[in-house]
PDB file of C-alpha atoms and ligand atoms in Angstrom:
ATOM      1  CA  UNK A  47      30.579  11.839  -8.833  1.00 97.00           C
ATOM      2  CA  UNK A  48      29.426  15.584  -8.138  1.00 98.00           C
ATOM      3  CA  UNK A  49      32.864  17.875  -8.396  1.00 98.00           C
ATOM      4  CA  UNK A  50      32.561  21.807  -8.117  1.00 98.00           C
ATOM      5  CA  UNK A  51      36.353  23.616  -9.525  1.00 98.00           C
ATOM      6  CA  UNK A  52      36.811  27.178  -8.021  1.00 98.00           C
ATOM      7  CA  UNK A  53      38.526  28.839 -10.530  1.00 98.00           C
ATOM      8  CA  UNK A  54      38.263  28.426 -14.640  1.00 98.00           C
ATOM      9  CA  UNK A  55      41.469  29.664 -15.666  1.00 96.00           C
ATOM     10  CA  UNK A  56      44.141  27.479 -16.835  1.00 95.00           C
ATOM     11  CA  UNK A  57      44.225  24.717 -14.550  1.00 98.00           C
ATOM     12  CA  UNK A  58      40.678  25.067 -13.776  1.00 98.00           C
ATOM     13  CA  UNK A  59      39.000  24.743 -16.662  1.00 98.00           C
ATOM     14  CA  UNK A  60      41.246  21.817 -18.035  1.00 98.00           C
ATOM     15  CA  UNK A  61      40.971  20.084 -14.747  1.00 98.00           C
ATOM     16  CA  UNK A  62      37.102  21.177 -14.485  1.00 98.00           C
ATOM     17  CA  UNK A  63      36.196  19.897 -18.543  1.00 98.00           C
ATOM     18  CA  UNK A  64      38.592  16.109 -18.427  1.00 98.00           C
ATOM     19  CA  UNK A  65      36.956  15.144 -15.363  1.00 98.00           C
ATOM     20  CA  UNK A  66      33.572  15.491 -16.823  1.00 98.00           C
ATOM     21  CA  UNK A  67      34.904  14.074 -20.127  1.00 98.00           C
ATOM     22  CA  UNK A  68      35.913  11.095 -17.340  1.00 98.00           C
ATOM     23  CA  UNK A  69      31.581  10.716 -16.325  1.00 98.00           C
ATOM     24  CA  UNK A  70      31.562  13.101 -13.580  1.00 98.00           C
ATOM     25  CA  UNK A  71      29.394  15.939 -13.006  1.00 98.00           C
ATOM     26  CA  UNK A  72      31.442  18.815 -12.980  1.00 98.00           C
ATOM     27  CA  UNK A  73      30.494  22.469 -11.601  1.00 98.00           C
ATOM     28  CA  UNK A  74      33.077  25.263 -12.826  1.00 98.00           C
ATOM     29  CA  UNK A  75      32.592  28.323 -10.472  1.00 98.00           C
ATOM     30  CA  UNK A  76      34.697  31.566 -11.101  1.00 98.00           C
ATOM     31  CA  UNK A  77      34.136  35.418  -9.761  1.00 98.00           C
ATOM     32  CA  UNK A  78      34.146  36.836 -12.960  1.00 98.00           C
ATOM     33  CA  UNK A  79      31.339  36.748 -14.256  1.00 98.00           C
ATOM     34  CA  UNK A  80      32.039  37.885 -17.541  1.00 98.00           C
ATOM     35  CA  UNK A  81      34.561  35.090 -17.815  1.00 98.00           C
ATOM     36  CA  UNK A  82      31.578  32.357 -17.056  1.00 98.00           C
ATOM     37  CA  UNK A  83      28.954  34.591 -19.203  1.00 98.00           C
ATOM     38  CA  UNK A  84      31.342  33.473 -22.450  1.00 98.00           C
ATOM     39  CA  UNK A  85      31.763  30.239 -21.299  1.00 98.00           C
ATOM     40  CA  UNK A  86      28.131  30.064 -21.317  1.00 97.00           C
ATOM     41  CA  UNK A  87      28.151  31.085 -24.756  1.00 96.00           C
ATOM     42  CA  UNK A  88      30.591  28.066 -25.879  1.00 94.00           C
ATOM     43  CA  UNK A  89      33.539  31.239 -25.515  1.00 97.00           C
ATOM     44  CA  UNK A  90      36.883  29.535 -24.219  1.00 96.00           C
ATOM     45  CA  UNK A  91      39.368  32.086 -22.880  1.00 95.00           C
ATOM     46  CA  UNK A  92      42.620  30.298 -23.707  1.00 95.00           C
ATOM     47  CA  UNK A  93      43.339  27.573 -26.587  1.00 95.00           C
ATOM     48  CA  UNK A  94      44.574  24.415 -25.651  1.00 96.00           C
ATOM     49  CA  UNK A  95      44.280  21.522 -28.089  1.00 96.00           C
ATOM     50  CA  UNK A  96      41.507  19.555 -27.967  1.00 97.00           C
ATOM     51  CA  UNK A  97      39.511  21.656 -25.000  1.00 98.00           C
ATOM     52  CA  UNK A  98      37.078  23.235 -27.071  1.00 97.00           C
ATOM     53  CA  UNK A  99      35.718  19.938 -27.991  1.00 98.00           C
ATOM     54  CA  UNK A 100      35.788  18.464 -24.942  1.00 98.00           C
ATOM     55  CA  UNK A 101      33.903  21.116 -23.365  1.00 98.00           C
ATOM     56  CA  UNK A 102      31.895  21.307 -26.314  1.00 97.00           C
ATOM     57  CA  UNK A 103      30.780  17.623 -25.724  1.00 98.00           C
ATOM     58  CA  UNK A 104      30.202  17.889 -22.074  1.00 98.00           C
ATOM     59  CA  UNK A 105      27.920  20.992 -22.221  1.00 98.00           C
ATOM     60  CA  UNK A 106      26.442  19.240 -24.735  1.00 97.00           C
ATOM     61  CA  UNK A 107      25.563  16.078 -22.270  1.00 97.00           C
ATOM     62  CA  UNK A 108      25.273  17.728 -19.290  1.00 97.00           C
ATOM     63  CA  UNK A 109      27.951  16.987 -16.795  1.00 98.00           C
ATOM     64  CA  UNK A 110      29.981  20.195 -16.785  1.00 98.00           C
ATOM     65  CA  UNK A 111      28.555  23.789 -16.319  1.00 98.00           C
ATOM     66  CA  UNK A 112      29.665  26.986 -15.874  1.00 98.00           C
ATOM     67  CA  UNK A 113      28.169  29.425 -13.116  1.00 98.00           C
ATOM     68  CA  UNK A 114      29.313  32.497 -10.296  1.00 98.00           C
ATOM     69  CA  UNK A 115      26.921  30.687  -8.197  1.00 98.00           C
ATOM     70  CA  UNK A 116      29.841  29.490  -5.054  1.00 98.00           C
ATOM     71  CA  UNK A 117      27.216  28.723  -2.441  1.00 98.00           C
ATOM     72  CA  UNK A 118      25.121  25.922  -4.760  1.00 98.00           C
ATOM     73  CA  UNK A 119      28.213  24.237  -6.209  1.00 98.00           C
ATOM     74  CA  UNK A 120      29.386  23.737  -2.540  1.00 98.00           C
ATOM     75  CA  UNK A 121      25.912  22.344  -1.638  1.00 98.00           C
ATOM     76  CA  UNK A 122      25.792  19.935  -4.608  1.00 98.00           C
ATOM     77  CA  UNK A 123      29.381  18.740  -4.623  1.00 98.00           C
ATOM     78  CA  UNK A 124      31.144  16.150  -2.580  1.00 97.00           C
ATOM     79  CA  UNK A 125      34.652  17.406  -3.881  1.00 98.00           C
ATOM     80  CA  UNK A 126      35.232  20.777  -4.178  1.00 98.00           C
ATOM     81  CA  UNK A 127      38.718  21.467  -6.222  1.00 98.00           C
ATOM     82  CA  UNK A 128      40.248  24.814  -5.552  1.00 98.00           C
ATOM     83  CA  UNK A 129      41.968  26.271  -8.614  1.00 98.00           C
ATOM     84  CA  UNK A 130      42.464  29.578  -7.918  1.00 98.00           C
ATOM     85  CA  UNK A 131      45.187  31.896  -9.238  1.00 97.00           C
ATOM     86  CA  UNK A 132      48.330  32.247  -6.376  1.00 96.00           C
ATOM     87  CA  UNK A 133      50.110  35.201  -8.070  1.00 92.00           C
ATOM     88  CA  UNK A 134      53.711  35.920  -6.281  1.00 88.00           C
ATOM     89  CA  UNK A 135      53.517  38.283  -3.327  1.00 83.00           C
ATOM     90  CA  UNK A 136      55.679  41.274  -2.832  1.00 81.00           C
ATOM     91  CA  UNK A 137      58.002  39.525  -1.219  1.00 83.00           C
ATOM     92  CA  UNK A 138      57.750  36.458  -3.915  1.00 80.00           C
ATOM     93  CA  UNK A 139      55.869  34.429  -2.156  1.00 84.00           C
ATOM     94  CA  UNK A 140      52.652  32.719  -3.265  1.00 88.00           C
ATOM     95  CA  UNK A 141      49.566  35.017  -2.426  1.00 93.00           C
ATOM     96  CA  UNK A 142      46.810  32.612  -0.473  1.00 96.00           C
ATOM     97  CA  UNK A 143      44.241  35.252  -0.693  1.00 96.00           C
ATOM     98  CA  UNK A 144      42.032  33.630  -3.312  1.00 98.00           C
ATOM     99  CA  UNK A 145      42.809  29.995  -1.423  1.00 98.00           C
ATOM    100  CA  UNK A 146      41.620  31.233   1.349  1.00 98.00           C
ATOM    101  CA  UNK A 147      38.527  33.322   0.104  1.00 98.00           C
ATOM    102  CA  UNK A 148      37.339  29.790  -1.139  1.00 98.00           C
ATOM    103  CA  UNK A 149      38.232  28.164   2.149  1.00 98.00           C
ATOM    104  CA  UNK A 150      35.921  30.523   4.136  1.00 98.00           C
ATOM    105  CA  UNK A 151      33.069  30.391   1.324  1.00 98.00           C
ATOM    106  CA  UNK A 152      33.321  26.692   1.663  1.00 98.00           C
ATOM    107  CA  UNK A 153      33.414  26.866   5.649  1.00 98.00           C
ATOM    108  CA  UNK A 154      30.159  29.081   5.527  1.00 98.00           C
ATOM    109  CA  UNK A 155      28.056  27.228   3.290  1.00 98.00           C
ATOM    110  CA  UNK A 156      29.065  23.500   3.327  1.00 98.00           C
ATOM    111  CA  UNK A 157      25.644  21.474   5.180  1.00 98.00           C
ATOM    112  CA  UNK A 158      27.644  18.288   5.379  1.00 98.00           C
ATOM    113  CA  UNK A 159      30.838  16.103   4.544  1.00 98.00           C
ATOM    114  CA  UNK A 160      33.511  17.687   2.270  1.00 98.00           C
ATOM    115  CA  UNK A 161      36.499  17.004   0.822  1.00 98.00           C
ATOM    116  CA  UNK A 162      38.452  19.772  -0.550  1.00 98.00           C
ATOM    117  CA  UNK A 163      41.094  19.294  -3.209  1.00 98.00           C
ATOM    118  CA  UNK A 164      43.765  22.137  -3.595  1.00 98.00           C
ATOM    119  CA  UNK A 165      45.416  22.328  -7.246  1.00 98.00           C
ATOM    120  CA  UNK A 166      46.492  25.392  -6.715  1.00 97.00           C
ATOM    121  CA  UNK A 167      50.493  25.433  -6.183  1.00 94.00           C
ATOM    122  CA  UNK A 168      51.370  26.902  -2.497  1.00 95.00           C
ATOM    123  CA  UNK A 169      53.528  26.865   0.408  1.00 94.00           C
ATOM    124  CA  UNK A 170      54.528  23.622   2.524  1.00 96.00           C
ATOM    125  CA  UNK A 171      51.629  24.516   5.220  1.00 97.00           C
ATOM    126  CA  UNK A 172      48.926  25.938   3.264  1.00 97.00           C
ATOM    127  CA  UNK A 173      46.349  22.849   3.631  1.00 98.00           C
ATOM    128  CA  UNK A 174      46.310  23.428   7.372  1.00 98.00           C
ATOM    129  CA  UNK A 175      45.649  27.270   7.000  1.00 98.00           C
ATOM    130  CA  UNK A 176      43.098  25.748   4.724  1.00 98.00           C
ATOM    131  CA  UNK A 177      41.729  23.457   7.194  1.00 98.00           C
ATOM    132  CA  UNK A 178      42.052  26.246   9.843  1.00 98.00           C
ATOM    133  CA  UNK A 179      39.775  28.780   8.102  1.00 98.00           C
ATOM    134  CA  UNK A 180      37.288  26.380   7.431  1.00 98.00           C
ATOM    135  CA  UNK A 181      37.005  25.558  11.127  1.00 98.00           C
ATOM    136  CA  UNK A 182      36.571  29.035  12.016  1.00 98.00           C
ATOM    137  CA  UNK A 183      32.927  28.658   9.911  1.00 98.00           C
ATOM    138  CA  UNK A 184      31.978  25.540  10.852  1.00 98.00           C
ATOM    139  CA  UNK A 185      32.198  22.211  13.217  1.00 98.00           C
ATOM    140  CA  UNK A 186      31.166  19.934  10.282  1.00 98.00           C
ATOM    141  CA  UNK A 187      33.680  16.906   9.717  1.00 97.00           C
ATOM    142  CA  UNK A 188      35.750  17.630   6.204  1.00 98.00           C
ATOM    143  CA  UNK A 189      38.994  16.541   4.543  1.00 98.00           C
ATOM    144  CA  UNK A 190      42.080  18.833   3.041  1.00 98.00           C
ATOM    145  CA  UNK A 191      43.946  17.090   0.099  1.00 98.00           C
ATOM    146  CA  UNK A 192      47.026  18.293  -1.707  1.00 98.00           C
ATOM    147  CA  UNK A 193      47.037  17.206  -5.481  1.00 98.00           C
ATOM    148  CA  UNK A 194      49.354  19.848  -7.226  1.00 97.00           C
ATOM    149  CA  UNK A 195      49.129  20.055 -10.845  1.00 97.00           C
ATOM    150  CA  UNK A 196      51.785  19.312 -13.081  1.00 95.00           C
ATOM    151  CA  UNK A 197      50.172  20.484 -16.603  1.00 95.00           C
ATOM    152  CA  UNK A 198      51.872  22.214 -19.191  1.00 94.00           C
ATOM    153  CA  UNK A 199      50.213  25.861 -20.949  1.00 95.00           C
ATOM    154  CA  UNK A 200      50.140  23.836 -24.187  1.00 95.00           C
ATOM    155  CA  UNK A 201      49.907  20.726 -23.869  1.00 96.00           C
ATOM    156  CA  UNK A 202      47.402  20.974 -20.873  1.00 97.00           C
ATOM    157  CA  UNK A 203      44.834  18.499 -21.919  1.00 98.00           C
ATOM    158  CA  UNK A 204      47.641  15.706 -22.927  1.00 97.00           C
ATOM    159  CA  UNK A 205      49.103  16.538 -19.738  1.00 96.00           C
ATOM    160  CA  UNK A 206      46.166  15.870 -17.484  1.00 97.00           C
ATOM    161  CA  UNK A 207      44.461  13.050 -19.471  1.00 97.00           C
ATOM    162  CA  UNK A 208      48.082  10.935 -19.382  1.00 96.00           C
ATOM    163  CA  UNK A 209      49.777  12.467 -16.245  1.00 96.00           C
ATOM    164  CA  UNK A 210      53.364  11.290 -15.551  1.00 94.00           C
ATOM    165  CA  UNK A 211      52.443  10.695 -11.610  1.00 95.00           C
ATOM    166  CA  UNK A 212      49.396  11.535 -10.006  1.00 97.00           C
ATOM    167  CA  UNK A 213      50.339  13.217  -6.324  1.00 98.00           C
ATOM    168  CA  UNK A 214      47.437  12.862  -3.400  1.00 98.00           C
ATOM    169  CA  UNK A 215      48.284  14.379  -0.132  1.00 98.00           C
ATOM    170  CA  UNK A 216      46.294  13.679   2.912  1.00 98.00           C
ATOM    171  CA  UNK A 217      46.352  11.815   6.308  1.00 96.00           C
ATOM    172  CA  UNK A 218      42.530  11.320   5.523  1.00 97.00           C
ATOM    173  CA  UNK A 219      42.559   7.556   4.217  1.00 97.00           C
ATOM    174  CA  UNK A 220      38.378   8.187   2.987  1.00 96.00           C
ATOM    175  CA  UNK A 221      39.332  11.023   1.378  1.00 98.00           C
ATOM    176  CA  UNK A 222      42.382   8.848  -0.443  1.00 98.00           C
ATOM    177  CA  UNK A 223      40.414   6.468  -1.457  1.00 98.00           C
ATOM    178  CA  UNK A 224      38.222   8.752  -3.068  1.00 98.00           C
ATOM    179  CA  UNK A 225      40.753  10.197  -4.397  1.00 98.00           C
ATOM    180  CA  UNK A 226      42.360   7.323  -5.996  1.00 97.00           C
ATOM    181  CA  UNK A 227      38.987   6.702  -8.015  1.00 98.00           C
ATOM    182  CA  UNK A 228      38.375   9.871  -9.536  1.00 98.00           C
ATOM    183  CA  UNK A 229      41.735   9.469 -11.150  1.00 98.00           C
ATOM    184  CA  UNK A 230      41.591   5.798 -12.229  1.00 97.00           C
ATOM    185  CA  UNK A 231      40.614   6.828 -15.713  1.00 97.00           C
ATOM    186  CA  UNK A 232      43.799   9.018 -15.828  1.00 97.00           C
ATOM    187  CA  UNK A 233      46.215   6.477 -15.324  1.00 96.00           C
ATOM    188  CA  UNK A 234      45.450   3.366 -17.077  1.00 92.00           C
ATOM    189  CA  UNK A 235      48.479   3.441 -18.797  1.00 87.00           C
ATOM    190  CA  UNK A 236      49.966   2.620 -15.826  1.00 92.00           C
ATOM    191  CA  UNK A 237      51.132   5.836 -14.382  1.00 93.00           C
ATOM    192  CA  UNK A 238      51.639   6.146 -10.109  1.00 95.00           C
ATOM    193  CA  UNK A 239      49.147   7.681  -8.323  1.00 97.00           C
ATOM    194  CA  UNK A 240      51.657   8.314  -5.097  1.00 97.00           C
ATOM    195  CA  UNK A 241      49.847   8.813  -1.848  1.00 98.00           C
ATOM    196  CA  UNK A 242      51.544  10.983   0.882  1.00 98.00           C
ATOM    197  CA  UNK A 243      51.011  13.493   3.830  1.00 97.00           C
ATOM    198  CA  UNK A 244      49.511  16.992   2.940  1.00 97.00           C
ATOM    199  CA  UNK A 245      53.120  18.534   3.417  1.00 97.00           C
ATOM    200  CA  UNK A 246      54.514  16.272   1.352  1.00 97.00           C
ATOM    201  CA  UNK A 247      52.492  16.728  -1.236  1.00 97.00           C
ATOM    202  CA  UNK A 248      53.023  21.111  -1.253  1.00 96.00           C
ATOM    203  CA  UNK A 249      56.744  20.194  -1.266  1.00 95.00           C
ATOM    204  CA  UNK A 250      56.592  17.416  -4.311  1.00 95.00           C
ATOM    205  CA  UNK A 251      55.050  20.681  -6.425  1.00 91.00           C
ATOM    206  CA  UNK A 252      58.053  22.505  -6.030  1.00 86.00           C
ATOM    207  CA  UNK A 253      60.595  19.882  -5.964  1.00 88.00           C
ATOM    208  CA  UNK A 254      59.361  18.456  -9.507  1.00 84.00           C
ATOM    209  CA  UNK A 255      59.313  21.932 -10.925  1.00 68.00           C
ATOM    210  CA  UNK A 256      62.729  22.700  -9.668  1.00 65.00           C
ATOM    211  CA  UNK A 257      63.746  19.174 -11.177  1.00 61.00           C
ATOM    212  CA  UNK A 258      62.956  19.814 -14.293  1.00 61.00           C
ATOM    213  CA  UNK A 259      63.504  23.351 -14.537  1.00 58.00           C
ATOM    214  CA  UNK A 260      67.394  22.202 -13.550  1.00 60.00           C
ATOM    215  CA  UNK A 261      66.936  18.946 -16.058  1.00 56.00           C
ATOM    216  CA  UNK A 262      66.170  21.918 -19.174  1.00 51.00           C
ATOM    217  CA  UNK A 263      68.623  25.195 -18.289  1.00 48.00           C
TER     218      UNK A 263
HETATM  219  N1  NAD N 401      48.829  27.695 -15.721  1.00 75.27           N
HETATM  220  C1  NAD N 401      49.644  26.672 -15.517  1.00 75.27           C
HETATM  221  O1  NAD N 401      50.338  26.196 -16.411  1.00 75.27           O
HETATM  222  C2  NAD N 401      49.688  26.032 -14.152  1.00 75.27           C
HETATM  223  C3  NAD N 401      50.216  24.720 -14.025  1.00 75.27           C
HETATM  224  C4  NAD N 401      50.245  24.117 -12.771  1.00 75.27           C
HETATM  225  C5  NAD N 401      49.776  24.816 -11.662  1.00 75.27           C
HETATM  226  N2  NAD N 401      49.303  26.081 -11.791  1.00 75.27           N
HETATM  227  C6  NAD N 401      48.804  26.750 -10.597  1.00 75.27           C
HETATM  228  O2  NAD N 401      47.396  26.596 -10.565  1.00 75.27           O
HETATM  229  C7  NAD N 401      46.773  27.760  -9.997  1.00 75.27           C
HETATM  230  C8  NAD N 401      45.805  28.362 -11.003  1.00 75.27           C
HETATM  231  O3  NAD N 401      46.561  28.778 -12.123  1.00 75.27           O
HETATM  232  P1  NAD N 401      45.857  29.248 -13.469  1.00 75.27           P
HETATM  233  O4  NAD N 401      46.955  29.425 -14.453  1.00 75.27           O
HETATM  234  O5  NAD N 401      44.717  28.335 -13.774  1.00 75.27           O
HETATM  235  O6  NAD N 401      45.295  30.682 -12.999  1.00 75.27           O
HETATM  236  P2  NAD N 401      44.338  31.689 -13.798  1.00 75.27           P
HETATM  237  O7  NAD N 401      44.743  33.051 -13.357  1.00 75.27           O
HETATM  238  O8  NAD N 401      44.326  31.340 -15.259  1.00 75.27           O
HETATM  239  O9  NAD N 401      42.884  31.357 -13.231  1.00 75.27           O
HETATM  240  C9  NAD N 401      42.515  31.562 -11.921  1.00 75.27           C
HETATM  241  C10 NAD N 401      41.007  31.823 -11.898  1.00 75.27           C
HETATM  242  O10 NAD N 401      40.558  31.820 -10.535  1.00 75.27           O
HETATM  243  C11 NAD N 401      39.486  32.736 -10.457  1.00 75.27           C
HETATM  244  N3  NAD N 401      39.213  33.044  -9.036  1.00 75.27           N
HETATM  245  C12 NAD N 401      39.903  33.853  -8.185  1.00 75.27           C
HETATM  246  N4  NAD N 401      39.312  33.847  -6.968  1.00 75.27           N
HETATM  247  C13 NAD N 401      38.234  33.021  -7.045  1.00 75.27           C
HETATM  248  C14 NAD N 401      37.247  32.602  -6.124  1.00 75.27           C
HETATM  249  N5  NAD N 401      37.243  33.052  -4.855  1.00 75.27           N
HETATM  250  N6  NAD N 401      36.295  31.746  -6.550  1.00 75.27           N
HETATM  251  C15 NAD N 401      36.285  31.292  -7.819  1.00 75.27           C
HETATM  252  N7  NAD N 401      37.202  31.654  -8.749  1.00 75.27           N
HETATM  253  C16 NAD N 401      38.171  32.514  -8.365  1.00 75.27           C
HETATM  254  C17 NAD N 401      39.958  33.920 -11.298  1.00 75.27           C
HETATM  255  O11 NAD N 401      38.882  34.774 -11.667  1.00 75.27           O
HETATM  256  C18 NAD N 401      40.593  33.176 -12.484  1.00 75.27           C
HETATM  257  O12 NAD N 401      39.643  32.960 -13.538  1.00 75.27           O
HETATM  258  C19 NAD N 401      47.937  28.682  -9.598  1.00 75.27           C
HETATM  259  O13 NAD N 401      48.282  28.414  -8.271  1.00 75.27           O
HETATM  260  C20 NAD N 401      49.052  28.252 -10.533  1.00 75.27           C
HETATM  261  O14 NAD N 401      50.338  28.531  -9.968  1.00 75.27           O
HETATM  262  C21 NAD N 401      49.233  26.697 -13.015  1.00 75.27           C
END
């Protein structure tokens, strides 16, 4: 399947590298360019074990590249992941500026069906301000999931190649389906892939971090 991931930090360029380890074809887009000009040159800005070799391998076979170029990864994608940093806001809350900056870029330049997957971890409501900016570009048909991301600075790899639970938010049953496959080689050990509303889905992110943030203090 053809994936673009906006955003090669942390979550991005795990999430970007194991689903091209998994047989997709996976486009990493980022806005700094220096960032994706050292990727290019088989640089990897953080360590996580075993990442290096996985992206070493699918360079190598071509299913996972590295560019600034937004508009072409939305044209040749069918699933467009958005990775992007939320950074806490003055007041604490999550900061939807990038979110939204790939929203709009994704409202402007998509030429037919979309579904866009937000990583990222934001507010209960932020896939319908997602789904609201991308109206205001276009009157193309698309689809808004939720799937937060539950990997560990660390153990990132581990974490999203055997993921305790695997959390798909959307009232879009196409999109679930979809969905559903791209993970399959994720959880053959048996692990739930748990399919819910959007809201649900923003709200899971923070009650599972809270859980275990209670579990370990
Ligand atoms: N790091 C973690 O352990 C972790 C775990 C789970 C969830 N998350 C969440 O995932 C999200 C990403 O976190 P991260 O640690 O990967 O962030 P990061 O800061 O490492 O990477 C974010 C990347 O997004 C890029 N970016 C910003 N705007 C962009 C745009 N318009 N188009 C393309 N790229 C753009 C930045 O240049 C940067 O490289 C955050 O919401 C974070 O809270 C992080």
């Amino acid at each position: 399947m053809h994936l673009a991931v906006f955003g090669s930090g942390y979550v991005g360029l795990v999430a970007g590298a194991c689903l091209a380890d998994a047989g997709n074809e996976v486009i990493c887009v980022d806005i700094n360019k220096e960032k994706i000009d050292r990727l290019n040159k088989g640089i990897i800005p953080i360590y996580e074990p075993g990442l290096e070799d996985i992206i070493q391998r699918n360079v190598k076979e071509e299913r996972l590249i590295f560019t600034v170029d937004a508009v072409d990864a939305i044209h040749r994608s069918k699933v467009i992941f958005i990775a992007v940093g939320t950074p806490p806001d003055e007041d604490g809350s999550a900061d939807l500026k990038h979110v939204i900056n790939v929203a709009k870029m994704i409202g402007k330049n998509m030429k037919d069906f979309k579904i866009i997957v937000n990583k990222s971890t934001v507010p209960v409501g932020t896939a319908e301000k997602v789904t609201a900016e991308i109206k205001k570009h276009t009157n193309l048909e698309f689809a808004v999931v939720s799937n937060p991301e539950f990997l560990k600075e660390g153990d990132a790899v581990n974490d999203f190649m055997k993921p305790d639970r695997v959390i798909i938010g959307t009232s879009n049953a196409d999109a679930a389906d979809l969905m559903r496959t791209i993970y399959l080689p994720f959880v053959r050990t048996g692990r739930p892939v748990i399919v819910m509303d959007e809201k649900s889905a923003e709200l899971t992110k923070y009650a599972i971090r809270e859980g275990l943030t209670s579990l370990e203090s």
